[in-house]
PDB file of C-alpha atoms in Angstrom:
ATOM      1  CA  MET A 162     -23.883  37.378 -23.165  1.00 26.00           C
ATOM      2  CA  PHE A 163     -21.806  35.682 -20.486  1.00 24.00           C
ATOM      3  CA  VAL A 164     -19.246  33.199 -21.742  1.00 29.00           C
ATOM      4  CA  GLU A 165     -17.714  30.683 -19.340  1.00 32.00           C
ATOM      5  CA  PRO A 166     -14.014  31.787 -18.959  1.00 34.00           C
ATOM      6  CA  SER A 167     -12.583  28.398 -19.975  1.00 36.00           C
ATOM      7  CA  ARG A 168     -14.512  28.522 -23.246  1.00 36.00           C
ATOM      8  CA  GLN A 169     -13.491  32.114 -24.300  1.00 39.00           C
ATOM      9  CA  ARG A 170     -11.449  32.325 -27.489  1.00 39.00           C
ATOM     10  CA  SER A 171      -7.810  32.754 -26.609  1.00 45.00           C
ATOM     11  CA  GLU A 172      -4.862  34.411 -28.335  1.00 59.00           C
ATOM     12  CA  ARG A 173      -2.785  31.426 -27.251  1.00 79.00           C
ATOM     13  CA  ARG A 174      -1.964  29.480 -30.456  1.00 88.00           C
ATOM     14  CA  VAL A 175      -1.077  25.815 -30.305  1.00 93.00           C
ATOM     15  CA  LEU A 176       0.717  24.007 -33.081  1.00 95.00           C
ATOM     16  CA  VAL A 177      -0.076  20.220 -33.019  1.00 96.00           C
ATOM     17  CA  VAL A 178       2.428  18.059 -34.893  1.00 96.00           C
ATOM     18  CA  ASP A 179       1.440  14.432 -35.437  1.00 94.00           C
ATOM     19  CA  ASP A 180       1.329  12.151 -38.486  1.00 93.00           C
ATOM     20  CA  ASP A 181      -1.856  10.428 -37.284  1.00 91.00           C
ATOM     21  CA  GLU A 182      -4.876  12.348 -38.548  1.00 92.00           C
ATOM     22  CA  GLY A 183      -7.069  10.927 -35.852  1.00 90.00           C
ATOM     23  CA  VAL A 184      -4.696  12.119 -33.125  1.00 89.00           C
ATOM     24  CA  ARG A 185      -4.397  15.563 -34.714  1.00 91.00           C
ATOM     25  CA  THR A 186      -8.214  15.927 -34.798  1.00 91.00           C
ATOM     26  CA  GLY A 187      -8.706  14.667 -31.236  1.00 89.00           C
ATOM     27  CA  VAL A 188      -6.037  16.962 -29.879  1.00 90.00           C
ATOM     28  CA  ALA A 189      -7.283  19.922 -31.773  1.00 92.00           C
ATOM     29  CA  TRP A 190     -10.818  19.300 -30.580  1.00 89.00           C
ATOM     30  CA  ALA A 191      -9.728  19.069 -26.932  1.00 87.00           C
ATOM     31  CA  LEU A 192      -7.710  22.239 -27.033  1.00 89.00           C
ATOM     32  CA  GLU A 193     -10.221  24.273 -29.054  1.00 89.00           C
ATOM     33  CA  ALA A 194     -12.857  23.265 -26.513  1.00 85.00           C
ATOM     34  CA  GLU A 195     -10.694  24.967 -23.917  1.00 82.00           C
ATOM     35  CA  GLY A 196     -10.424  28.148 -25.954  1.00 84.00           C
ATOM     36  CA  PHE A 197      -7.078  27.667 -27.646  1.00 87.00           C
ATOM     37  CA  CYS A 198      -6.503  28.541 -31.317  1.00 91.00           C
ATOM     38  CA  VAL A 199      -5.083  25.353 -32.851  1.00 94.00           C
ATOM     39  CA  GLU A 200      -3.142  24.642 -36.085  1.00 94.00           C
ATOM     40  CA  THR A 201      -2.128  21.069 -37.090  1.00 96.00           C
ATOM     41  CA  VAL A 202       0.625  19.745 -39.337  1.00 95.00           C
ATOM     42  CA  PRO A 203       1.526  16.144 -40.155  1.00 95.00           C
ATOM     43  CA  ASP A 204       5.311  16.201 -40.366  1.00 94.00           C
ATOM     44  CA  GLY A 205       8.492  17.740 -39.128  1.00 93.00           C
ATOM     45  CA  VAL A 206       9.339  19.870 -42.103  1.00 93.00           C
ATOM     46  CA  SER A 207       5.979  21.574 -41.980  1.00 94.00           C
ATOM     47  CA  ALA A 208       6.435  22.014 -38.212  1.00 94.00           C
ATOM     48  CA  ILE A 209       9.738  23.778 -38.503  1.00 93.00           C
ATOM     49  CA  GLU A 210       8.361  26.074 -41.256  1.00 92.00           C
ATOM     50  CA  ARG A 211       5.465  27.101 -38.996  1.00 91.00           C
ATOM     51  CA  ILE A 212       7.586  27.544 -35.912  1.00 90.00           C
ATOM     52  CA  GLU A 213      10.206  29.730 -37.736  1.00 85.00           C
ATOM     53  CA  SER A 214       7.663  31.843 -39.730  1.00 84.00           C
ATOM     54  CA  SER A 215       5.057  32.395 -36.996  1.00 83.00           C
ATOM     55  CA  PRO A 216       6.004  31.042 -33.605  1.00 84.00           C
ATOM     56  CA  PRO A 217       2.985  29.638 -31.627  1.00 89.00           C
ATOM     57  CA  SER A 218       2.450  29.945 -27.956  1.00 87.00           C
ATOM     58  CA  LEU A 219       2.826  26.178 -27.487  1.00 92.00           C
ATOM     59  CA  VAL A 220       3.829  23.115 -29.525  1.00 95.00           C
ATOM     60  CA  VAL A 221       2.335  19.611 -28.985  1.00 95.00           C
ATOM     61  CA  LEU A 222       4.879  17.370 -30.617  1.00 94.00           C
ATOM     62  CA  ASP A 223       4.685  13.659 -31.488  1.00 92.00           C
ATOM     63  CA  LEU A 224       7.987  11.845 -31.279  1.00 88.00           C
ATOM     64  CA  SER A 225       7.325   9.283 -34.053  1.00 85.00           C
ATOM     65  CA  LEU A 226       7.157  11.372 -37.170  1.00 90.00           C
ATOM     66  CA  PRO A 227       8.131  10.436 -40.762  1.00 86.00           C
ATOM     67  CA  GLY A 228      11.411  11.931 -41.957  1.00 87.00           C
ATOM     68  CA  MET A 229      12.452  14.469 -39.277  1.00 90.00           C
ATOM     69  CA  GLY A 230      11.480  12.987 -35.911  1.00 89.00           C
ATOM     70  CA  GLY A 231      10.161  14.795 -32.928  1.00 90.00           C
ATOM     71  CA  LEU A 232      13.442  14.795 -30.978  1.00 89.00           C
ATOM     72  CA  ASP A 233      15.178  16.210 -34.032  1.00 91.00           C
ATOM     73  CA  ILE A 234      12.620  18.958 -34.176  1.00 92.00           C
ATOM     74  CA  LEU A 235      13.020  19.687 -30.468  1.00 91.00           C
ATOM     75  CA  ARG A 236      16.818  19.678 -30.739  1.00 89.00           C
ATOM     76  CA  ARG A 237      16.776  22.083 -33.705  1.00 90.00           C
ATOM     77  CA  VAL A 238      14.352  24.461 -32.010  1.00 88.00           C
ATOM     78  CA  ARG A 239      16.353  24.612 -28.759  1.00 84.00           C
ATOM     79  CA  GLN A 240      19.660  25.100 -30.601  1.00 83.00           C
ATOM     80  CA  ARG A 241      18.185  27.899 -32.683  1.00 80.00           C
ATOM     81  CA  GLU A 242      16.954  29.604 -29.505  1.00 74.00           C
ATOM     82  CA  GLN A 243      20.291  29.274 -27.834  1.00 70.00           C
ATOM     83  CA  ARG A 244      22.125  30.772 -30.815  1.00 69.00           C
ATOM     84  CA  SER A 245      19.717  33.697 -31.275  1.00 62.00           C
ATOM     85  CA  GLY A 246      18.797  34.355 -27.664  1.00 57.00           C
ATOM     86  CA  THR A 247      15.121  34.315 -28.510  1.00 58.00           C
ATOM     87  CA  TYR A 248      12.321  33.478 -26.079  1.00 63.00           C
ATOM     88  CA  ARG A 249      11.921  29.771 -25.238  1.00 74.00           C
ATOM     89  CA  LEU A 250       9.052  28.022 -27.007  1.00 85.00           C
ATOM     90  CA  PRO A 251       7.032  25.692 -24.670  1.00 89.00           C
ATOM     91  CA  VAL A 252       6.815  22.150 -25.991  1.00 91.00           C
ATOM     92  CA  ILE A 253       4.695  19.174 -24.835  1.00 92.00           C
ATOM     93  CA  VAL A 254       6.057  15.937 -26.240  1.00 91.00           C
ATOM     94  CA  LEU A 255       3.660  13.034 -27.146  1.00 89.00           C
ATOM     95  CA  SER A 256       4.878   9.486 -27.459  1.00 82.00           C
ATOM     96  CA  GLY A 257       3.408   5.967 -27.903  1.00 76.00           C
ATOM     97  CA  ARG A 258       6.322   4.586 -25.956  1.00 68.00           C
ATOM     98  CA  ASP A 259       6.315   4.499 -22.165  1.00 61.00           C
ATOM     99  CA  GLY A 260      10.018   3.870 -21.672  1.00 59.00           C
ATOM    100  CA  GLU A 261      11.940   5.915 -19.129  1.00 61.00           C
ATOM    101  CA  THR A 262      14.770   6.520 -21.633  1.00 66.00           C
ATOM    102  CA  ASP A 263      12.457   8.367 -24.013  1.00 65.00           C
ATOM    103  CA  ARG A 264      11.130  10.516 -21.230  1.00 67.00           C
ATOM    104  CA  ILE A 265      14.622  11.435 -20.020  1.00 73.00           C
ATOM    105  CA  VAL A 266      15.936  12.199 -23.489  1.00 73.00           C
ATOM    106  CA  GLY A 267      12.891  14.373 -24.341  1.00 74.00           C
ATOM    107  CA  LEU A 268      13.086  16.272 -21.056  1.00 75.00           C
ATOM    108  CA  ASP A 269      16.879  16.700 -21.282  1.00 75.00           C
ATOM    109  CA  LEU A 270      16.513  18.129 -24.794  1.00 77.00           C
ATOM    110  CA  GLY A 271      14.154  20.740 -23.393  1.00 80.00           C
ATOM    111  CA  ALA A 272      10.647  19.397 -23.450  1.00 85.00           C
ATOM    112  CA  ASP A 273       8.436  21.085 -20.921  1.00 83.00           C
ATOM    113  CA  ASP A 274       6.118  18.070 -20.416  1.00 85.00           C
ATOM    114  CA  TYR A 275       5.745  14.536 -21.689  1.00 85.00           C
ATOM    115  CA  LEU A 276       2.499  12.579 -22.316  1.00 87.00           C
ATOM    116  CA  VAL A 277       2.275   8.924 -23.216  1.00 85.00           C
ATOM    117  CA  LYS A 278      -0.507   7.796 -25.657  1.00 83.00           C
ATOM    118  CA  PRO A 279      -3.298   7.106 -25.124  1.00 82.00           C
ATOM    119  CA  PHE A 280      -4.130  10.074 -22.924  1.00 82.00           C
ATOM    120  CA  SER A 281      -7.329  11.844 -22.071  1.00 83.00           C
ATOM    121  CA  PRO A 282      -8.119  15.132 -23.869  1.00 79.00           C
ATOM    122  CA  GLY A 283      -8.795  16.720 -20.492  1.00 81.00           C
ATOM    123  CA  GLU A 284      -5.300  15.846 -19.214  1.00 84.00           C
ATOM    124  CA  LEU A 285      -3.664  17.296 -22.314  1.00 87.00           C
ATOM    125  CA  ALA A 286      -5.649  20.532 -21.967  1.00 85.00           C
ATOM    126  CA  ALA A 287      -4.770  20.768 -18.228  1.00 84.00           C
ATOM    127  CA  ARG A 288      -1.094  20.217 -18.945  1.00 84.00           C
ATOM    128  CA  ALA A 289      -1.153  22.814 -21.765  1.00 87.00           C
ATOM    129  CA  ARG A 290      -2.550  25.389 -19.379  1.00 83.00           C
ATOM    130  CA  SER A 291       0.001  24.385 -16.665  1.00 78.00           C
ATOM    131  CA  VAL A 292       2.948  24.692 -19.053  1.00 81.00           C
ATOM    132  CA  LEU A 293       1.757  28.145 -20.325  1.00 79.00           C
ATOM    133  CA  ARG A 294       1.224  29.366 -16.783  1.00 72.00           C
ATOM    134  CA  ARG A 295       4.603  28.163 -15.715  1.00 67.00           C
ATOM    135  CA  CYS A 296       6.361  29.696 -18.757  1.00 65.00           C
ATOM    136  CA  GLY A 297       4.496  32.969 -18.203  1.00 57.00           C
ATOM    137  CA  GLU A 298       5.487  32.867 -14.537  1.00 44.00           C
ATOM    138  CA  TYR A 299       9.203  32.936 -15.025  1.00 41.00           C
ATOM    139  CA  GLY A 300       9.678  33.261 -18.744  1.00 41.00           C
ATOM    140  CA  GLY A 301       7.336  36.034 -19.813  1.00 40.00           C
ATOM    141  CA  GLY A 302       9.652  37.849 -22.113  1.00 40.00           C
ATOM    142  CA  PRO A 303      13.184  38.871 -23.140  1.00 37.00           C
ATOM    143  CA  THR A 304      13.591  41.484 -20.366  1.00 39.00           C
ATOM    144  CA  ASP A 305      12.970  39.173 -17.418  1.00 51.00           C
ATOM    145  CA  ARG A 306      16.237  39.367 -15.530  1.00 53.00           C
ATOM    146  CA  PHE A 307      16.880  38.362 -11.942  1.00 56.00           C
ATOM    147  CA  VAL A 308      19.943  39.796 -10.194  1.00 55.00           C
ATOM    148  CA  PRO A 309      19.793  38.552  -6.563  1.00 54.00           C
ATOM    149  CA  LYS A 310      21.883  40.912  -4.392  1.00 50.00           C
ATOM    150  CA  GLY A 311      24.991  39.608  -2.762  1.00 53.00           C
ATOM    151  CA  VAL A 312      25.051  36.094  -4.209  1.00 66.00           C
ATOM    152  CA  GLY A 313      26.949  36.692  -7.471  1.00 83.00           C
ATOM    153  CA  VAL A 314      24.357  35.046  -9.748  1.00 87.00           C
ATOM    154  CA  GLU A 315      22.543  36.702 -12.555  1.00 85.00           C
ATOM    155  CA  VAL A 316      19.720  34.955 -14.475  1.00 84.00           C
ATOM    156  CA  ASP A 317      18.462  36.296 -17.813  1.00 79.00           C
ATOM    157  CA  VAL A 318      15.262  34.388 -18.587  1.00 74.00           C
ATOM    158  CA  GLY A 319      14.716  35.880 -22.049  1.00 68.00           C
ATOM    159  CA  ALA A 320      18.232  35.062 -23.222  1.00 71.00           C
ATOM    160  CA  ARG A 321      18.349  31.860 -21.143  1.00 79.00           C
ATOM    161  CA  GLU A 322      21.753  32.819 -19.767  1.00 83.00           C
ATOM    162  CA  VAL A 323      23.218  32.451 -16.258  1.00 88.00           C
ATOM    163  CA  TRP A 324      26.174  34.370 -15.048  1.00 88.00           C
ATOM    164  CA  VAL A 325      28.018  33.243 -11.875  1.00 90.00           C
ATOM    165  CA  ASP A 326      30.580  35.723 -10.435  1.00 86.00           C
ATOM    166  CA  GLY A 327      30.760  37.402 -13.776  1.00 82.00           C
ATOM    167  CA  GLU A 328      31.267  34.278 -15.869  1.00 87.00           C
ATOM    168  CA  LEU A 329      28.699  32.733 -18.240  1.00 89.00           C
ATOM    169  CA  VAL A 330      27.695  29.194 -17.071  1.00 92.00           C
ATOM    170  CA  SER A 331      26.133  26.568 -19.327  1.00 92.00           C
ATOM    171  CA  LEU A 332      23.052  24.851 -17.842  1.00 91.00           C
ATOM    172  CA  ALA A 333      20.893  22.051 -19.152  1.00 89.00           C
ATOM    173  CA  ALA A 334      17.245  22.998 -19.880  1.00 87.00           C
ATOM    174  CA  LYS A 335      15.732  21.735 -16.637  1.00 89.00           C
ATOM    175  CA  GLU A 336      18.614  23.033 -14.547  1.00 91.00           C
ATOM    176  CA  PHE A 337      17.979  26.458 -15.983  1.00 89.00           C
ATOM    177  CA  GLU A 338      14.257  26.218 -15.350  1.00 88.00           C
ATOM    178  CA  LEU A 339      14.810  25.068 -11.766  1.00 92.00           C
ATOM    179  CA  LEU A 340      17.204  27.902 -11.131  1.00 92.00           C
ATOM    180  CA  ALA A 341      14.814  30.495 -12.615  1.00 86.00           C
ATOM    181  CA  TYR A 342      12.018  29.205 -10.327  1.00 86.00           C
ATOM    182  CA  PHE A 343      14.246  29.464  -7.296  1.00 89.00           C
ATOM    183  CA  VAL A 344      15.622  32.961  -7.931  1.00 85.00           C
ATOM    184  CA  GLY A 345      12.130  34.253  -8.661  1.00 78.00           C
ATOM    185  CA  ARG A 346      11.213  33.187  -5.062  1.00 82.00           C
ATOM    186  CA  PRO A 347      14.155  34.289  -2.872  1.00 82.00           C
ATOM    187  CA  ARG A 348      14.185  33.034   0.687  1.00 85.00           C
ATOM    188  CA  ARG A 349      11.168  30.874   0.082  1.00 87.00           C
ATOM    189  CA  ALA A 350      11.397  27.189   1.195  1.00 91.00           C
ATOM    190  CA  CYS A 351      10.214  25.126  -1.857  1.00 90.00           C
ATOM    191  CA  THR A 352       9.205  21.496  -1.357  1.00 92.00           C
ATOM    192  CA  ARG A 353      10.201  18.765  -3.845  1.00 91.00           C
ATOM    193  CA  ASP A 354       6.560  18.141  -4.666  1.00 88.00           C
ATOM    194  CA  GLU A 355       6.047  21.831  -5.485  1.00 87.00           C
ATOM    195  CA  LEU A 356       9.152  21.862  -7.695  1.00 89.00           C
ATOM    196  CA  LEU A 357       7.997  18.653  -9.498  1.00 86.00           C
ATOM    197  CA  ALA A 358       4.664  20.318 -10.234  1.00 82.00           C
ATOM    198  CA  ALA A 359       6.091  23.735 -11.130  1.00 80.00           C
ATOM    199  CA  VAL A 360       9.172  22.906 -13.156  1.00 84.00           C
ATOM    200  CA  TRP A 361       8.280  19.406 -14.493  1.00 80.00           C
ATOM    201  CA  SER A 362       4.447  19.711 -14.531  1.00 71.00           C
ATOM    202  CA  SER A 363       4.604  16.355 -12.815  1.00 61.00           C
ATOM    203  CA  GLY A 364       4.174  14.508  -9.555  1.00 53.00           C
ATOM    204  CA  GLU A 365       5.163  11.419  -7.686  1.00 54.00           C
ATOM    205  CA  GLY A 366       2.930   9.312  -9.831  1.00 54.00           C
ATOM    206  CA  TRP A 367       5.150   9.965 -12.810  1.00 60.00           C
ATOM    207  CA  GLN A 368       8.539  11.165 -11.408  1.00 66.00           C
ATOM    208  CA  THR A 369       9.907  10.843  -7.922  1.00 78.00           C
ATOM    209  CA  PRO A 370      11.280  13.599  -5.658  1.00 85.00           C
ATOM    210  CA  ALA A 371      14.720  12.093  -6.386  1.00 89.00           C
ATOM    211  CA  THR A 372      14.437  13.821  -9.762  1.00 89.00           C
ATOM    212  CA  VAL A 373      14.519  17.194  -7.993  1.00 92.00           C
ATOM    213  CA  THR A 374      17.286  16.079  -5.678  1.00 94.00           C
ATOM    214  CA  GLU A 375      19.480  15.023  -8.684  1.00 94.00           C
ATOM    215  CA  HIS A 376      18.882  18.277 -10.501  1.00 95.00           C
ATOM    216  CA  VAL A 377      19.678  20.382  -7.389  1.00 96.00           C
ATOM    217  CA  TYR A 378      22.923  18.456  -7.016  1.00 96.00           C
ATOM    218  CA  ARG A 379      23.861  19.197 -10.628  1.00 95.00           C
ATOM    219  CA  LEU A 380      22.881  22.861 -10.237  1.00 96.00           C
ATOM    220  CA  ARG A 381      25.030  23.269  -7.171  1.00 97.00           C
ATOM    221  CA  GLN A 382      28.046  22.005  -9.097  1.00 96.00           C
ATOM    222  CA  LYS A 383      27.648  25.052 -11.367  1.00 95.00           C
ATOM    223  CA  VAL A 384      26.487  27.888  -9.146  1.00 95.00           C
ATOM    224  CA  GLU A 385      28.180  27.158  -5.770  1.00 95.00           C
ATOM    225  CA  ASP A 386      31.782  27.969  -4.873  1.00 93.00           C
ATOM    226  CA  ASP A 387      31.772  24.922  -2.713  1.00 95.00           C
ATOM    227  CA  PRO A 388      28.996  22.494  -3.767  1.00 95.00           C
ATOM    228  CA  GLY A 389      29.482  20.383  -0.612  1.00 94.00           C
ATOM    229  CA  ARG A 390      28.712  23.498   1.474  1.00 95.00           C
ATOM    230  CA  PRO A 391      26.182  25.377  -0.486  1.00 95.00           C
ATOM    231  CA  LYS A 392      25.476  28.987   0.411  1.00 93.00           C
ATOM    232  CA  ARG A 393      23.253  30.010  -2.481  1.00 94.00           C
ATOM    233  CA  LEU A 394      20.911  27.038  -2.874  1.00 95.00           C
ATOM    234  CA  THR A 395      20.525  25.626   0.582  1.00 96.00           C
ATOM    235  CA  THR A 396      18.645  22.582   1.946  1.00 96.00           C
ATOM    236  CA  VAL A 397      15.804  23.168   4.356  1.00 95.00           C
ATOM    237  CA  ARG A 398      15.637  20.030   6.438  1.00 92.00           C
ATOM    238  CA  ALA A 399      12.473  17.909   6.085  1.00 90.00           C
ATOM    239  CA  VAL A 400      11.087  20.481   3.635  1.00 92.00           C
ATOM    240  CA  GLY A 401      13.129  20.997   0.444  1.00 94.00           C
ATOM    241  CA  TYR A 402      15.303  23.828  -0.790  1.00 96.00           C
ATOM    242  CA  ARG A 403      15.703  27.640  -0.600  1.00 94.00           C
ATOM    243  CA  TRP A 404      17.431  30.216  -2.735  1.00 91.00           C
ATOM    244  CA  GLU A 405      19.328  32.594  -0.436  1.00 88.00           C
ATOM    245  CA  GLY A 406      18.810  35.664  -2.662  1.00 70.00           C
TER     246      GLY A 406
END
């Protein structure tokens, strides 16, 4: 019997963390309808236990949780990954607050996407697919390593490490993901809109191209010998940026 591809059962397991039973049920229904295997928990302690004992493919994480809050969970997960060098777990953050500060904090702590309640089930499912595609695209496993010839930069996606001229360099979460996207596409001119969609799962309706510009500026401070005259991450006038790998 033919089954519509989007409705096939998937090995992609999603952990939904929210203290509101109605939200958990709605999110689970939307994702299961798209073929995801879904598990739900109501609090941060249960979430950490599940993540550490049996890591899912994706976490949908509410910020406003009793006890251990969503940002605390995200911080703990990212710190643990950094210490152990394990594969980065994709996380979509949910919040009832539409403030820019919350978005910035969540993204800077390593969230892969951010949705404000209320949201449509279809949008959540689409973002889940987008985040998983993006992570699979340049974060598929612990052996993904880019060593562009002649530019002195090595990017180890699995370990989330960047070496510049033989020295380990510390990057923020989005800086790393932006660099990984660039080095995986050497000599390709990438537009700011493309980068917003690929690295932030976003667009101008939510974030402006200035977000990309600022992160490119920060990245150049860490990977260029002379950030004012970049030779590795160059500007393509009227288009965007290109990695000269």
